[in-house]
Coordinates of C-alpha atoms and ligand atoms in Angstrom, one line a residue:
X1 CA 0.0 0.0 0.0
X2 CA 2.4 2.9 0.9
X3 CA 6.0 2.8 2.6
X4 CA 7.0 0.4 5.3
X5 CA 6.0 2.4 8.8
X6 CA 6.5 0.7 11.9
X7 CA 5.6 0.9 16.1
X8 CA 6.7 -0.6 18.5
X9 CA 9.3 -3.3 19.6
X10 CA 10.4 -5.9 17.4
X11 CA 13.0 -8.1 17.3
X12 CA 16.3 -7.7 14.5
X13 CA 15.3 -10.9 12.7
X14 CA 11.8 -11.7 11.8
X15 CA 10.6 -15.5 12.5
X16 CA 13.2 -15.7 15.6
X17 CA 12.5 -16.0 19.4
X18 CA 11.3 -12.6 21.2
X19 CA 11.3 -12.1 23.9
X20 CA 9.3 -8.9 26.2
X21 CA 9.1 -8.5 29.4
X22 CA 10.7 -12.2 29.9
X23 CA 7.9 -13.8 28.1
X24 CA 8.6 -15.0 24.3
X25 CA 5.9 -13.4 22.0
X26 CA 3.8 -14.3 19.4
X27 CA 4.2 -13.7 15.6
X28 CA 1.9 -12.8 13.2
X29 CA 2.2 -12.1 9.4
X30 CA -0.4 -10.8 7.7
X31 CA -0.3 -11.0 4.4
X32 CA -2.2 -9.6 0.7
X33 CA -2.2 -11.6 -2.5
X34 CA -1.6 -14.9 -1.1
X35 CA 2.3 -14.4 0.2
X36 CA 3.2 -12.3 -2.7
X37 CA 1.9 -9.0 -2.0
X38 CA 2.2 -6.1 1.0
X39 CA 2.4 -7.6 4.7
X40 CA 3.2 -6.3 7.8
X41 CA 4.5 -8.7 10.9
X42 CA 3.7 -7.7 14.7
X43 CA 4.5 -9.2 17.8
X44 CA 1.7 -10.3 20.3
X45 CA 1.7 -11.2 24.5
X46 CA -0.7 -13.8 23.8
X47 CA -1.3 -15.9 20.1
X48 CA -3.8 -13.8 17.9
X49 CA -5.4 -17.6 17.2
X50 CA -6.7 -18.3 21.0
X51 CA -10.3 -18.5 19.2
X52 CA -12.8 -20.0 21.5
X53 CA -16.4 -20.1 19.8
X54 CA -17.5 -19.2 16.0
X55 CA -21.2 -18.5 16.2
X56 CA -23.5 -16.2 13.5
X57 CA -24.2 -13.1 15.1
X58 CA -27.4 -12.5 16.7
X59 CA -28.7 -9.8 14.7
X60 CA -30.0 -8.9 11.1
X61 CA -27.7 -8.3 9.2
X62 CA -29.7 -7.6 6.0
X63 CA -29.6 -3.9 5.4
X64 CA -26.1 -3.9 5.8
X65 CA -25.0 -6.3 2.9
X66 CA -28.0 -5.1 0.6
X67 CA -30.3 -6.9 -1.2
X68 CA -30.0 -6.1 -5.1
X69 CA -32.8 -5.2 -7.5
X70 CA -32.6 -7.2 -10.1
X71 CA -32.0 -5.1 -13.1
X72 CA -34.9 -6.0 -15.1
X73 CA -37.1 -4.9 -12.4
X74 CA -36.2 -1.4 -12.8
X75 CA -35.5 1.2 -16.0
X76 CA -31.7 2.3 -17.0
X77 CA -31.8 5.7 -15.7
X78 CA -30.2 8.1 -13.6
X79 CA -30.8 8.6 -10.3
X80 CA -30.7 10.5 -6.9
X81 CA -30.3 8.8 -3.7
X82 CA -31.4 11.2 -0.3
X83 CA -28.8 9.6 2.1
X84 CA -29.8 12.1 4.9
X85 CA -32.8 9.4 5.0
X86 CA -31.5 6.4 5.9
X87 CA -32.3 4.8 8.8
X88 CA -30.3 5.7 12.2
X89 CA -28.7 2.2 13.3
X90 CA -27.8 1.8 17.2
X91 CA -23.9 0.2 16.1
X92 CA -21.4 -0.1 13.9
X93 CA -22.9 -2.6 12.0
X94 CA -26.6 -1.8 12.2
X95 CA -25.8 1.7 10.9
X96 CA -24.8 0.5 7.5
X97 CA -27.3 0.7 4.9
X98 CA -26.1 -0.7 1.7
X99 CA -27.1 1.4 -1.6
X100 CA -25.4 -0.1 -4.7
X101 CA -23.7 -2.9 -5.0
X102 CA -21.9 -5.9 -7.1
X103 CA -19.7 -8.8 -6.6
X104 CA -17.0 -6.5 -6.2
X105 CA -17.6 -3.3 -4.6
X106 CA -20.6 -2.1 -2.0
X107 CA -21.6 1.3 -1.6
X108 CA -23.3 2.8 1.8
X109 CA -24.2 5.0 3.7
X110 CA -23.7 4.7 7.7
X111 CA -25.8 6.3 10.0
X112 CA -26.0 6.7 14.0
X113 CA -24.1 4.9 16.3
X114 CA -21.1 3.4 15.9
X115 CA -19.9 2.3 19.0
X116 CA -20.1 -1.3 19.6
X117 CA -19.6 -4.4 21.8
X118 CA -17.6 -6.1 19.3
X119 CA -14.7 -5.5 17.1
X120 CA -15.0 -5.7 13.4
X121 CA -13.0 -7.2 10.8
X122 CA -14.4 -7.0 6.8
X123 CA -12.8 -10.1 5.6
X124 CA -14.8 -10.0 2.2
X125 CA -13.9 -6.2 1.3
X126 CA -10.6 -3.3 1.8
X127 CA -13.3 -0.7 3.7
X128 CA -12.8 3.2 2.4
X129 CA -14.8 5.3 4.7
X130 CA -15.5 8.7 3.8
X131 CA -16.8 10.8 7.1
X132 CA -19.0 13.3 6.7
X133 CA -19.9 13.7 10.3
X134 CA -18.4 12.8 13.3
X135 CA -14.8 12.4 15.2
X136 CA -12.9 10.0 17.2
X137 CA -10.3 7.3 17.1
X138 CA -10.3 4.3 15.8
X139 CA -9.1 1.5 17.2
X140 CA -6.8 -1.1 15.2
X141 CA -4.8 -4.0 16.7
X142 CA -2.0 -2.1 15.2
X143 CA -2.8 0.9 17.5
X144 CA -4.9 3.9 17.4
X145 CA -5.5 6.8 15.2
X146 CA -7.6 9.9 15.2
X147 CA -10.0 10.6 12.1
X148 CA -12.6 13.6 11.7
X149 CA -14.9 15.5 9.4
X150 CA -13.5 15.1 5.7
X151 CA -11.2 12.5 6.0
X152 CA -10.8 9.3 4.4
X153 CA -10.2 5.9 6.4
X154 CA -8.8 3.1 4.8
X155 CA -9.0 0.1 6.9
X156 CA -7.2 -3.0 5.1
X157 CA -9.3 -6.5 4.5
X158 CA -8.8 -8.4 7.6
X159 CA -8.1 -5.4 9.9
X160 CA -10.1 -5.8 13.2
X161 CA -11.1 -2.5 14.1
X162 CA -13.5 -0.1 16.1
X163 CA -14.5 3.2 16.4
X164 CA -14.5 5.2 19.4
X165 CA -16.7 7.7 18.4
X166 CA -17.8 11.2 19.6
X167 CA -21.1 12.8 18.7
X168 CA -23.5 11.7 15.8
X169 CA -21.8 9.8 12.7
X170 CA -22.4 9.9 9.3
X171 CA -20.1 8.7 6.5
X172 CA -20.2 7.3 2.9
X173 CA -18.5 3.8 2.8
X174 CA -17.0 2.1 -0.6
X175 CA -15.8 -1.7 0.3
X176 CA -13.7 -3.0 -2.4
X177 CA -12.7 -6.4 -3.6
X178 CA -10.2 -7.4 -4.6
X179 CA -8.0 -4.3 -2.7
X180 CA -8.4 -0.5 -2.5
X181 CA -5.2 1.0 -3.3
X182 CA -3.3 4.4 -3.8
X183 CA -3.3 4.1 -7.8
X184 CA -0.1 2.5 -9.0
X185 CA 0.5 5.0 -11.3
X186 CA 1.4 7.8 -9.1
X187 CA 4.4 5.6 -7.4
X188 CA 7.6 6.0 -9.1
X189 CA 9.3 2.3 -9.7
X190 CA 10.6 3.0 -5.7
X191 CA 7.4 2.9 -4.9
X192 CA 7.5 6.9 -3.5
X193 CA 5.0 9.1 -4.8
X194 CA 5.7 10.7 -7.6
X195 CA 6.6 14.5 -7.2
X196 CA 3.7 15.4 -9.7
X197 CA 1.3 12.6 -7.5
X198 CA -1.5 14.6 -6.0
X199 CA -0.7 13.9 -2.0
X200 CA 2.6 13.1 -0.5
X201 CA 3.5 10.6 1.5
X202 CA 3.2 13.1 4.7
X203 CA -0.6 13.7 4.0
X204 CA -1.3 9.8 4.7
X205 CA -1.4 9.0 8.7
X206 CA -1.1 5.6 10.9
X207 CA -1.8 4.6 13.8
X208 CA 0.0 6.9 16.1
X209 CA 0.3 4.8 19.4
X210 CA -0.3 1.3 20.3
X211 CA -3.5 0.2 22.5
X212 CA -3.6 0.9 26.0
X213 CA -4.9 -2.3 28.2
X214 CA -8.3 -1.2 28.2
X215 CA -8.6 -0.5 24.8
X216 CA -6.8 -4.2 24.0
X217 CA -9.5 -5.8 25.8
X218 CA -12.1 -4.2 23.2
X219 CA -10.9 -7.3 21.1
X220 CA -12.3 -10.2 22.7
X221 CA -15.3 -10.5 20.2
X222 CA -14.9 -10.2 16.9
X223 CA -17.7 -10.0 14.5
X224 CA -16.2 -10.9 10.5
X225 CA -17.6 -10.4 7.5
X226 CA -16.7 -13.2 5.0
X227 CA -19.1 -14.5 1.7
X228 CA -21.3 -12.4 2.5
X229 CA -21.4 -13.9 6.4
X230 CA -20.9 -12.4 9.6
X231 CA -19.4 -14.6 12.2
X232 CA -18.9 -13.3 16.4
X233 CA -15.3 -15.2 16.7
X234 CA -14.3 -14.9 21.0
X235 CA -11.3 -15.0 22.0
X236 CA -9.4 -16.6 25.4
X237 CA -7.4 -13.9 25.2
X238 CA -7.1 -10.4 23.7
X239 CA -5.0 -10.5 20.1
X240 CA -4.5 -6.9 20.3
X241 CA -2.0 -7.0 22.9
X242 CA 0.4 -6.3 20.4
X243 CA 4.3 -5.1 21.6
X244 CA 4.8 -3.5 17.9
X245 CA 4.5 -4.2 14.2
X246 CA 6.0 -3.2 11.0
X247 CA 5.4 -3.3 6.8
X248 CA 3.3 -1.8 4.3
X249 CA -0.6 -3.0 5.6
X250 CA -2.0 -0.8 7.7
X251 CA -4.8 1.5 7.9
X252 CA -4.5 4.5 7.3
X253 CA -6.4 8.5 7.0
X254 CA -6.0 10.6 4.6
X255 CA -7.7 14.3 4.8
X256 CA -9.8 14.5 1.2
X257 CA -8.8 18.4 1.8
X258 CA -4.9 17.7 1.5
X259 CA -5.6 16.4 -2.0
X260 CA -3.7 18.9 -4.2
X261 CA -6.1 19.3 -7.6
X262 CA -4.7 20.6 -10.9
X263 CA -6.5 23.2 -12.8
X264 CA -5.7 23.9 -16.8
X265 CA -5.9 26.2 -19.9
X266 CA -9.0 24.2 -20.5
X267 CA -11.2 21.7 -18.8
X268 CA -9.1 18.9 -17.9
X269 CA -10.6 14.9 -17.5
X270 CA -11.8 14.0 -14.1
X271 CA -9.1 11.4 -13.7
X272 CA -7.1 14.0 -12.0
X273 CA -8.8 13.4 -9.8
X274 CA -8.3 10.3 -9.1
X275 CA -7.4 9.6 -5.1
X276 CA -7.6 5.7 -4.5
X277 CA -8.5 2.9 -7.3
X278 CA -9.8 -0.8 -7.0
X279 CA -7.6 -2.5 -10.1
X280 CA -10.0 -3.4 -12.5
X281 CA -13.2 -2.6 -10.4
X282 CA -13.4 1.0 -10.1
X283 CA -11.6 4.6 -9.1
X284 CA -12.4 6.7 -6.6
X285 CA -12.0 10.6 -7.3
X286 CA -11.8 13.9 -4.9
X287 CA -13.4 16.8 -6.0
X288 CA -12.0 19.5 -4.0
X289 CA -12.1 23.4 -3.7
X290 CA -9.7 24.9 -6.4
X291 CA -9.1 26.9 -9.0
X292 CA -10.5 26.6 -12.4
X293 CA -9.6 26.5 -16.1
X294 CA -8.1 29.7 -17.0
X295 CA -7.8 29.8 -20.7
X296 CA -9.8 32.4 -22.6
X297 CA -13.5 31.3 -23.4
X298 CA -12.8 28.1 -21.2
X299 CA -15.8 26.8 -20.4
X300 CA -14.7 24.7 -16.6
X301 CA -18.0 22.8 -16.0
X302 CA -18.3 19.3 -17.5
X303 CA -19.1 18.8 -20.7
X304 CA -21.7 16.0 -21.7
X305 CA -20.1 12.9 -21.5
X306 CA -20.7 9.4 -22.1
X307 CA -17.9 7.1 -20.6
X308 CA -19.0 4.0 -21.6
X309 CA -17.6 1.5 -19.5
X310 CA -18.4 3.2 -16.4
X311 CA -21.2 3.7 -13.5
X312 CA -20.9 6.6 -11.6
X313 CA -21.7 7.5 -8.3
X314 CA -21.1 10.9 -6.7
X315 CA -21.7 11.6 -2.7
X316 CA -21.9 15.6 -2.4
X317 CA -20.1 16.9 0.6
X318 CA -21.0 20.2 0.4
X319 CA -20.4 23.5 -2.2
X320 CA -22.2 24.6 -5.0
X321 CA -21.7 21.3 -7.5
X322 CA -21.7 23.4 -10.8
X323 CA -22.9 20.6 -13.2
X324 CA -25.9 19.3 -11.3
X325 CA -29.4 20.9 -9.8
X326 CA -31.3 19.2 -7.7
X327 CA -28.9 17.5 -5.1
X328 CA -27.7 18.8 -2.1
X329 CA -25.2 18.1 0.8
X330 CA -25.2 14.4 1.0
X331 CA -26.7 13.5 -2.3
X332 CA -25.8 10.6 -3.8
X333 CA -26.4 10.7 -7.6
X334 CA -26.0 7.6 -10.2
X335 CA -25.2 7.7 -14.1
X336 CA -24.9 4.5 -15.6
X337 CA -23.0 3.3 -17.9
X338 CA -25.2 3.3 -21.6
X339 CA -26.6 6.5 -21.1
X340 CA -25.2 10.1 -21.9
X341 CA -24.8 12.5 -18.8
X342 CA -23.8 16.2 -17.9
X343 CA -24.7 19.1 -16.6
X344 CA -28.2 20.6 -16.8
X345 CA -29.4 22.9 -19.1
X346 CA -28.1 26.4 -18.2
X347 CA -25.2 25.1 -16.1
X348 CA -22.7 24.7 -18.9
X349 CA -22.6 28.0 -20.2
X350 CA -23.3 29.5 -16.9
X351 CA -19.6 28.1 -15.7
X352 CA -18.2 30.4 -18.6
X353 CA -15.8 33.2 -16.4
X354 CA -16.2 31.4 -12.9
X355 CA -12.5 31.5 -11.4
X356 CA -12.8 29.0 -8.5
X357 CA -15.3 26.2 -7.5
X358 CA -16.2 25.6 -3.8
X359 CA -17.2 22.3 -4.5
X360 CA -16.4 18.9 -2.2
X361 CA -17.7 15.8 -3.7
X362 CA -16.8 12.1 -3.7
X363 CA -16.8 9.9 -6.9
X364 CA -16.7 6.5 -7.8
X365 CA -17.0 5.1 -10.6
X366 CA -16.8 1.3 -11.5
X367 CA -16.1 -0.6 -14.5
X368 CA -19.1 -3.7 -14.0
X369 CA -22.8 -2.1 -14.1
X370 CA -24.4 -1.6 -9.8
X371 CA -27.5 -2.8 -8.6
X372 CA -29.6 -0.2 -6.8
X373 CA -30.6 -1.9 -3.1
X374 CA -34.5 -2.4 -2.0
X375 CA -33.0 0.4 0.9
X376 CA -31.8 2.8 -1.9
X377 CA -34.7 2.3 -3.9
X378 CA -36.6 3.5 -0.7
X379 CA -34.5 6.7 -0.3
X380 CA -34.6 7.7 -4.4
X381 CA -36.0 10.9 -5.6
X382 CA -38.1 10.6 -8.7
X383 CA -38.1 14.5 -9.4
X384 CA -33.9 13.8 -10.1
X385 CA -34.6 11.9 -13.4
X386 CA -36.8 15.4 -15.3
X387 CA -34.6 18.1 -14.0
X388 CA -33.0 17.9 -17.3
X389 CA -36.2 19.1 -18.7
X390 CA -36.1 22.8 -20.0
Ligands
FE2_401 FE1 -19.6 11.7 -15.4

């Protein structure tokens, strides 16, 4: 994922006796892409596999994963999702209400209270949280790290986490199969980020301390999400008493206000924009306050665009979205792939001399068609699909 960071003790060799405190440790390597890809290794008091029970959890766990419409049931068309109107859920799991989905990638909006009993660990899915409400810290076994208002969390598949949250939450969650990933392309063959990359490798934070005692003994139950299953795993013992770790899996935040977003003569693609990517499933873009295209009789809202191999969903933070009427702070709005899509009569042209754009948005758009949810069918605005109408 990014650079090798590391906290904690650890010993000089890895796979060799350590010792802390006079007790020998436990090792665990966790590991992407089979044993070919990113890892990371930490060091635990007791054996993270001191699994006691594996039992389905108790609760429903239906809104959550989604139920998909099946496309002949509804009409190609565009549409506008009213996230503000999803149901309140009283954890972190019962807060989730899944609005498009596929095999690969799940889109949602969370609502209410996070806090929970359990830990969580997405076994299925890489987890990209976008908040839109709500601060905190979230708890990792590989230590704690402080997120707010307009940051992105990435929280690696596997990763047993929780959120200590203050206040109401609200956030706009992508999961991702196979991985969610800084896009390749803007690491140079060191794997640093390129100079012309649109963040730097300071902009991305880890966990900042390891777990205090109390917060180790969060872990003891587990809840994991794995073919579309969640399982409560307890534990003997906590595996977050961890002594320290080091590689390149970890979670990580990243303020979508440090992105640094290029302007030009003329309009340029929104692929600049890009901020994380799925490999072959989708991208995920940051649309950010800046400047806009400069050039004379530049015209810097969207054109009309057809990009054929692509559905596209956009989550409005806040700002006045030039190319779209009719959505508002926490809209989520669809274009699917087949159809052409742009701004709304007026907009266009009305863009013509505007210096700067106060827009925050999130996009993502994936490369294998999304099924609207029964829940986001519930929350859709109808009056979205004739506000092209003159
Ligand atoms: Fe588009």
């Amino acid at each position: 994922m990014l650079e090798r960071r590391t906290l904690g003790h650890l010993p000089a060799k890895p796979h060799t006796v350590f010792k802390h405190n006079g007790k020998v440790t436990t090792e665990y390597v966790f590991t992407r892409d089979g044993f070919a890809g990113g890892f990371s290794i930490s060091y635990h008091e007791d054996a993270p596999t001191n699994m006691k029970s594996a039992e389905f959890v108790s609760f429903d766990t239906t809104r959550m994963l989604g139920i998909a419409v099946p496309f002949h049931e509804l009409p190609n068309a565009r549409r506008h999702v009213k996230t503000w109107e999803a149901k309140e859920g009283k954890d972190l799991l019962d807060s989730r209400t899944a609005i498009w989905l596929n095999d690969t990638t799940r889109l949602s909006v969370v609502r209410g209270q996070i806090q929970s009993e359990y830990a969580f660990s997405n076994g299925q899915f890489d987890e990209l949280w976008f908040i839109y409400e709500g601060k905190g810290t979230l708890l990792t076994m590989m230590g704690a790290l402080e997120y707010g208002p307009n940051d992105y969390v990435l929280i690696p598949r596997g990763t047993a986490y929780k959120f200590l949250n203050q206040g109401t939450f609200e956030a706009f969650l992508t999961e991702g199969s196979p991985a969610i990933e800084i896009p390749a392309e803007y690491k140079n063959p060191h794997g640093q980020l390129k100079l012309e990359a649109p963040f730097t490798h300071r902009d991305f934070r880890s966990p900042e301390r390891l777990l205090t005692e109390k917060e180790q003994n969060q872990f003891l139950n587990i809840a994991s999400l794995v073919s579309n299953t969640v399982t409560m795993h307890s534990y003997q013992t906590s595996p977050a008493k961890v002594i320290g770790w080091d590689g390149s899996v970890y979670p990580i935040v990243f303020p979508i206000l440090d992105f640094l977003p290029k302007t030009g003569k003329i309009h340029l693609p929104p692929n600049l924009h890009q901020t994380f990517s799925s490999p072959q499933n989708f991208v995920v873009c940051s649309f950010v306050p800046r400047l806009v295209d400069y050039g004379e009789g530049a015209i810097p809202c969207p054109y009309p665009h057809s990009n054929v191999h692509c559905d596209e969903v956009i989550y409005y933070v806040r700002g006045n979205f030039t190319s779209r009427k009719g959505v508002s702070e926490r809209s989520a709005s669809f274009h699917p792939m087949g159809l052409p899509h742009g701004p709304q009569p007026g907009n266009y042209l009305a863009s013509v001399g505007h210096k700067s754009t106060d827009e925050l948005a999130v996009m993502v758009d994936t490369f294998q068609p999304l099924y609207l949810t029964r829940a986001g069918l519930e929350l859709q605005d109808p009056a979205y699909l004739n506000s092209w109408i003159e």
